[in-house]
XYZ file of C-alpha atoms in Angstrom:
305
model
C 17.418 -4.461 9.402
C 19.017 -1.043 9.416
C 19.939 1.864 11.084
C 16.342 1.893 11.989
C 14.185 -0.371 14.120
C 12.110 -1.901 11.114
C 12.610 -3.547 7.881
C 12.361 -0.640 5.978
C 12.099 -1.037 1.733
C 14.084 1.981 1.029
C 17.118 -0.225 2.298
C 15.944 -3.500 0.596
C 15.787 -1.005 -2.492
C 19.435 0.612 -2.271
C 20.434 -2.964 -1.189
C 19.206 -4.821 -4.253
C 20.178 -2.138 -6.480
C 22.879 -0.014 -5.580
C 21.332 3.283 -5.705
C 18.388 5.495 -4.259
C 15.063 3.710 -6.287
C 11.793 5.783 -6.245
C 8.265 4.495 -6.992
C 6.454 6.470 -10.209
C 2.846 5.739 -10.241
C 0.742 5.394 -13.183
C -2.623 5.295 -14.074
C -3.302 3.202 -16.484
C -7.266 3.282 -16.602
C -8.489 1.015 -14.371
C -11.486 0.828 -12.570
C -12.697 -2.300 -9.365
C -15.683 -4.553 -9.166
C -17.196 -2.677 -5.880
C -17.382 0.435 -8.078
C -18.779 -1.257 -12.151
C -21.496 -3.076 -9.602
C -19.610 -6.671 -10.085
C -19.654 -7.120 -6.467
C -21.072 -3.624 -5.357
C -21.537 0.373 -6.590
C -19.410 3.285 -5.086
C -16.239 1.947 -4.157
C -14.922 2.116 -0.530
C -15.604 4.688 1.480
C -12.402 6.286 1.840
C -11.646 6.237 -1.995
C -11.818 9.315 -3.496
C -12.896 9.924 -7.862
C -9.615 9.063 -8.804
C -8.675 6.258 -6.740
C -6.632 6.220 -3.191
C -3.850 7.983 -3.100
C -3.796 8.895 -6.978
C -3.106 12.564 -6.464
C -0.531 14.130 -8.627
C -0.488 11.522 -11.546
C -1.179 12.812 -15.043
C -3.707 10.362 -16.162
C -4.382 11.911 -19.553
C -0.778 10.129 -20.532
C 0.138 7.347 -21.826
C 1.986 4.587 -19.235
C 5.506 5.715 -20.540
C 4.649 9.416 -20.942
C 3.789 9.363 -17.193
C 6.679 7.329 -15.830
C 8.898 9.912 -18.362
C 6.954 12.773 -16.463
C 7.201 11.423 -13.002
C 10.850 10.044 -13.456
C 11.914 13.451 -14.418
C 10.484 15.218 -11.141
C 11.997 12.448 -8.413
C 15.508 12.308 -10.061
C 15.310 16.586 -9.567
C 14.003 16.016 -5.921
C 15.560 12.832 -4.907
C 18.479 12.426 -6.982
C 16.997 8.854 -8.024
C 18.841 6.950 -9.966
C 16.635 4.036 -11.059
C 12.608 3.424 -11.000
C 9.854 0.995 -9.946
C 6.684 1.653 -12.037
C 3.820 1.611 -9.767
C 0.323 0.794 -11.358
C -1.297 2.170 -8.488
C -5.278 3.870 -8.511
C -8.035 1.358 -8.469
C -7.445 -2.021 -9.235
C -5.088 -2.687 -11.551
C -5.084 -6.716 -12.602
C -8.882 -6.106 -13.377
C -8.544 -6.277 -17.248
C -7.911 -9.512 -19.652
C -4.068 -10.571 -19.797
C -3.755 -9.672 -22.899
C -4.104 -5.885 -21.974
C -2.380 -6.185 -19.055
C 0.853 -7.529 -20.533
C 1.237 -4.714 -22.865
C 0.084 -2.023 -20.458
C 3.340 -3.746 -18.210
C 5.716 -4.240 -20.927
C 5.266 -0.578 -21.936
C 6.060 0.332 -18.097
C 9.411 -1.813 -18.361
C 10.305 -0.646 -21.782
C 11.210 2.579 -20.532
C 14.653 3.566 -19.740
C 15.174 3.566 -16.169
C 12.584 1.179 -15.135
C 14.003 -1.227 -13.073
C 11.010 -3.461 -11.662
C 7.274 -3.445 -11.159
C 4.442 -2.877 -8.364
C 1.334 -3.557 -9.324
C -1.518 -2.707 -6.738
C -4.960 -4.657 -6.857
C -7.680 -6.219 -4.666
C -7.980 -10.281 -3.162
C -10.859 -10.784 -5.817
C -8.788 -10.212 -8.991
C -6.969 -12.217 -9.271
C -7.845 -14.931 -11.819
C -5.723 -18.138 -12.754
C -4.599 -16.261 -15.699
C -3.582 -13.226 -14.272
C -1.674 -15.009 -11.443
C 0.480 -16.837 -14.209
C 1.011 -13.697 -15.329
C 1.711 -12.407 -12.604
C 3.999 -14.929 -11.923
C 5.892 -14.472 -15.250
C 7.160 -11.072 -14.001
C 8.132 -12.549 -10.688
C 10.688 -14.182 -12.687
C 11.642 -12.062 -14.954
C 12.269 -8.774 -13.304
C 11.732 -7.042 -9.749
C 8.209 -7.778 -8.970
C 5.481 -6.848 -6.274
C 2.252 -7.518 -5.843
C 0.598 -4.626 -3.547
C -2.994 -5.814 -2.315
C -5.564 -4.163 -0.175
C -6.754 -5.983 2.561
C -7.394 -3.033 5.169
C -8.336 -4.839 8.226
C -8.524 -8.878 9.285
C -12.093 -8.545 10.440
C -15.059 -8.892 8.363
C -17.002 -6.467 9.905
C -15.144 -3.372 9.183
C -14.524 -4.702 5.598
C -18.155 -4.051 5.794
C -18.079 -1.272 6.763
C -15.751 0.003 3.816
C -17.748 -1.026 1.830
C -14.692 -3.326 0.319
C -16.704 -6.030 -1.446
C -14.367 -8.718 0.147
C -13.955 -10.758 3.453
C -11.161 -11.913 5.406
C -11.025 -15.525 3.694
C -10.530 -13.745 0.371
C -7.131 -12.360 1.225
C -5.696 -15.405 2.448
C -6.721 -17.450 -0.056
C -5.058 -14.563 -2.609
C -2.136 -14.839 -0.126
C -2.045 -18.262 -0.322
C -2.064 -18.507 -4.145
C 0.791 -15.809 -4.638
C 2.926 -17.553 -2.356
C 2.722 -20.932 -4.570
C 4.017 -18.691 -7.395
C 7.037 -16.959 -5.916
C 4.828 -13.935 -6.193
C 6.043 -11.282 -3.229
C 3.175 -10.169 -1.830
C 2.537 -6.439 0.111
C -0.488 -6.061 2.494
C -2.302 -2.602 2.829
C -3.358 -1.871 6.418
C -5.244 1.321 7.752
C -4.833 1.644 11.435
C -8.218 3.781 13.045
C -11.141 2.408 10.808
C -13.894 3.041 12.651
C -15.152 0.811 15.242
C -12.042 -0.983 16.176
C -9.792 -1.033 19.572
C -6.576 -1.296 19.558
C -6.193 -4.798 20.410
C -8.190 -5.642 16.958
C -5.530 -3.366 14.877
C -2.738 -5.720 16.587
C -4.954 -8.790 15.416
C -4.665 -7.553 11.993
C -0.385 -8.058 12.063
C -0.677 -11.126 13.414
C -3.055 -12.178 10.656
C -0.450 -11.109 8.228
C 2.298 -13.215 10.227
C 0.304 -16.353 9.668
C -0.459 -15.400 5.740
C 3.125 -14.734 5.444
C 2.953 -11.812 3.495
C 6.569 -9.974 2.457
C 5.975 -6.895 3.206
C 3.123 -4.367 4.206
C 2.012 -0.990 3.612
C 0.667 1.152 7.158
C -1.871 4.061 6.540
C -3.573 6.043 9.063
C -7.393 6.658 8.449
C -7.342 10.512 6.753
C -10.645 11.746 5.215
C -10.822 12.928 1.643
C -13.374 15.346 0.358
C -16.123 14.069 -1.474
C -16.068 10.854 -0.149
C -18.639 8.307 1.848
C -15.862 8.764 4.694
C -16.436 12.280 4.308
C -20.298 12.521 5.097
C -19.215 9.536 8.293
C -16.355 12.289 9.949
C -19.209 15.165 9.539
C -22.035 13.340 11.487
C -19.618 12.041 14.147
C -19.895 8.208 13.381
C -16.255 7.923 12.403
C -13.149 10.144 13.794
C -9.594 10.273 13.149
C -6.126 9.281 15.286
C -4.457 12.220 16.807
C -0.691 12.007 15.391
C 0.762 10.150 18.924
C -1.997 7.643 19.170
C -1.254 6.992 15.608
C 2.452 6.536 16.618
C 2.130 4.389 19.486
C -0.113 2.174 17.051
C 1.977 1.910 14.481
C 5.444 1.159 17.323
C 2.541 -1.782 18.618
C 2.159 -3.046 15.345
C 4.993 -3.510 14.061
C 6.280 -5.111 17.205
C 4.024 -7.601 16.807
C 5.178 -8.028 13.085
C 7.910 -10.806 11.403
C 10.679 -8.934 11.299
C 11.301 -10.664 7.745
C 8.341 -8.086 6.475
C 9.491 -5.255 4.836
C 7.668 -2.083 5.447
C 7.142 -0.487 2.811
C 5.261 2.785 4.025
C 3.861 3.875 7.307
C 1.864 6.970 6.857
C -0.387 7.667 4.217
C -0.480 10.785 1.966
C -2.563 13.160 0.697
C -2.868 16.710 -0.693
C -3.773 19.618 0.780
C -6.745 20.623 -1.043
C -8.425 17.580 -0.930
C -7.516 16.768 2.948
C -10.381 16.839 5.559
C -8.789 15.465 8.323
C -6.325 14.857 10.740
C -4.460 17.932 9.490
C -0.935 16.136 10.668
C -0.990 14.162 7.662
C 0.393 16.876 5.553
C 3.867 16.773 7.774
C 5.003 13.055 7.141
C 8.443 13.645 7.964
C 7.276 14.552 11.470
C 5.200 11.628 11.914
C 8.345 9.135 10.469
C 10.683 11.170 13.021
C 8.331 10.468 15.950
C 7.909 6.742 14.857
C 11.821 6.471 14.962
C 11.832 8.247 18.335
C 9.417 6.081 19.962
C 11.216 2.706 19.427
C 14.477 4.165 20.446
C 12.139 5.328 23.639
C 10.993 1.717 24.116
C 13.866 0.013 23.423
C 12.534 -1.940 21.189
C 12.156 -2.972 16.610
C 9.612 -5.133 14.676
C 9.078 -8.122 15.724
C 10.180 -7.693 19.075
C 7.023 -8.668 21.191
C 6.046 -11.440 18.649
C 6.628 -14.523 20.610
C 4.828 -12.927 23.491
C-alpha cells in the first residue's frame, strides 16, 4: 500500500522502476470478433469507431512512430522518465503470432520502453498466443489487460460483448498457469444492475485471482448503441458521489494484493454525452481519497465480512 488507501499502480510503477512510468497507447490495427461477425456485428455498445478509450492516438503511425509521438508529450507533461507501451483499442491478441511478435518487438525496440500492456478480450486468446504471451512475461514487464465488464451474463448481454462469465475465468485461469499478470476491466453503472451486483463483480475477481483491475464509470460516447439507450431513457448514468461511494464499496470488498490500476474512465470533450463530471478526473480521484479517509477504511477492508 501507500500513502493512499488502495494498491495503487503508479506506486508499483515508481517502485519497480525507480522513476515516474507513463502508459503510451498504440494502435496497432486491430479489430474484435463481436465487430468482423466471428461471434457478432457492431461491437459493444459503449465502443465508439475507434475503439474504447482510443482518443488522442495517431493511428496513421507506425507502432514506434506513435510511442516516439506519445513519449515526447508525457515526458513534457509528466516529466516521465521511462514507458509502458500500451496496445490498447480493440482487441489486440486477435492476429496470428507471427504478426503479433513483431508488432511487440517493434514496441520494445524503442528507446525508453520499459515493459508491455497489451489489452484484449477472454475469447482471444489461443494456445499460441498465450505462449506468447507468456514469453514476454518472462522476458520483460508484462500485463495482460482484459475486458470482462461485469460477472453476470446478463448484462454481458446486454453489451453486446460476445462473451459470458465462464469465458473470463477460464482466460483467468489459463494466464495464471503461465505467470501471465492479469488486469480485469470493470464498469460500475451498466444498466440494469444494483449495487449489490457491482460488489458481486469484485468478489468474482477475488476468487479468479486476478492482479490487478481497471474501474470505469459508465460515460456515453457519441455515435454509439449506448448513445441511442441514454436518449430513450433505457440506460442512465452515475451522478459523480454515487459513483464514489461505489467505487470506496468496491474496492473494500477487493484483495488488497490487486493493484488498481485506474478508477475513472476518460474521455474527450467533443465526443462526451454524458455524465459531464467525467471531464474533471482529478476531482473524482480527490473525492475517492476523501471518502476512505471519511470511512476509515482501504481495499480490502470489508472482505472477510
Amino acid at each position: 500500500m501507500t500513502d493512499r488507501r488502495y494498491n495503487a499502480f503508479s506506486a508499483e510503477l515508481r517502485r519497480v522502476f525507480g522513476c515516474r512510468v507513463q502508459r503510451v497507447s498504440v494502435d496497432a490495427g486491430f479489430t474484435c470478433p463481436n465487430r468482423d461477425g466471428t461471434t457478432g456485428l457492431g461491437g459493444c455498445i459503449f465502443c465508439g469507431g475507434r475503439g474504447s478509450g482510443s482518443f488522442g492516438i495517431r493511428p496513421e503511425l507506425g507502432v514506434a512512430d506513435q510511442l516516439a509521438h506519445g513519449m515526447t508529450y508525457l515526458s513534457r507533461r509528466y516529466g516521465a522518465g521511462k514507458f509502458l507501451a500500451y496496445f490498447q483499442p480493440y482487441s489486440n491478441t486477435y492476429a496470428p503470432v507471427e504478426q503479433l511478435r513483431l508488432l511487440y518487438d517493434e514496441a520494445l525496440s524503442v528507446s525508453g520502453v520499459v515493459g508491455l500492456i497489451v489489452g484484449t478480450r477472454p475469447d482471444c486468446l489461443p494456445p499460441e498466443v498465450i505462449d506468447l504471451l507468456a514469453e514476454y512475461a518472462r522476458s520483460t514487464y508484462f500485463w495482460l489487460e482484459l475486458g470482462l465488464q461485469t460477472s453476470h451474463d446478463r448484462t454481458l448481454a446486454l453489451l453486446n460483448r460476445g462473451h459470458d462469465a465462464a469465458s473470463f475465468q477460464d482466460a483467468a485461469d489459463r494466464c495464471r498457469q503461465r505467470g501471465i499478470r492479469l488486469c480485469a476491466h470493470v464498469i460500475l453503472g451498466l444498466p440494469g444492475e444494483t449495487g449489490a451486483d457491482m460488489l458481486e463483480t469484485a468478489m468474482m475477481l477475488n476468487r479468479a485471482g486476478v492482479d490487478g483491475v481497471k474501474l470505469h464509470h459508465l460515460h456515453v460516447m457519441k455515435d454509439t448503441p449506448l448513445e441511442a439507450m441514454y436518449r430513450q431513457g433505457t440506460a442512465g448514468c452515475l451522478g459523480r458521489d454515487d459513483y464514489v461511494g461505489l467505487v470506496c464499496d468496491f474496492l473494500e470488498r477487493l484483495d488488497p494484493r490487486t493493484v488498481v490500476h485506474r478508477l475513472v474512465g476518460d474521455a474527450p470533450a467533443d465526443h462526451l454525452v454524458a455524465p459531464l463530471w467525467t471531464l474533471e478526473k482529478s476531482a473524482v480521484l480527490a473525492a475517492i481519497d476523501e471518502e476512505f479517509i471519511r470511512r476509515g477504511t482501504c481495499q480490502g477492508a470489508r472482505l472477510s465480512r
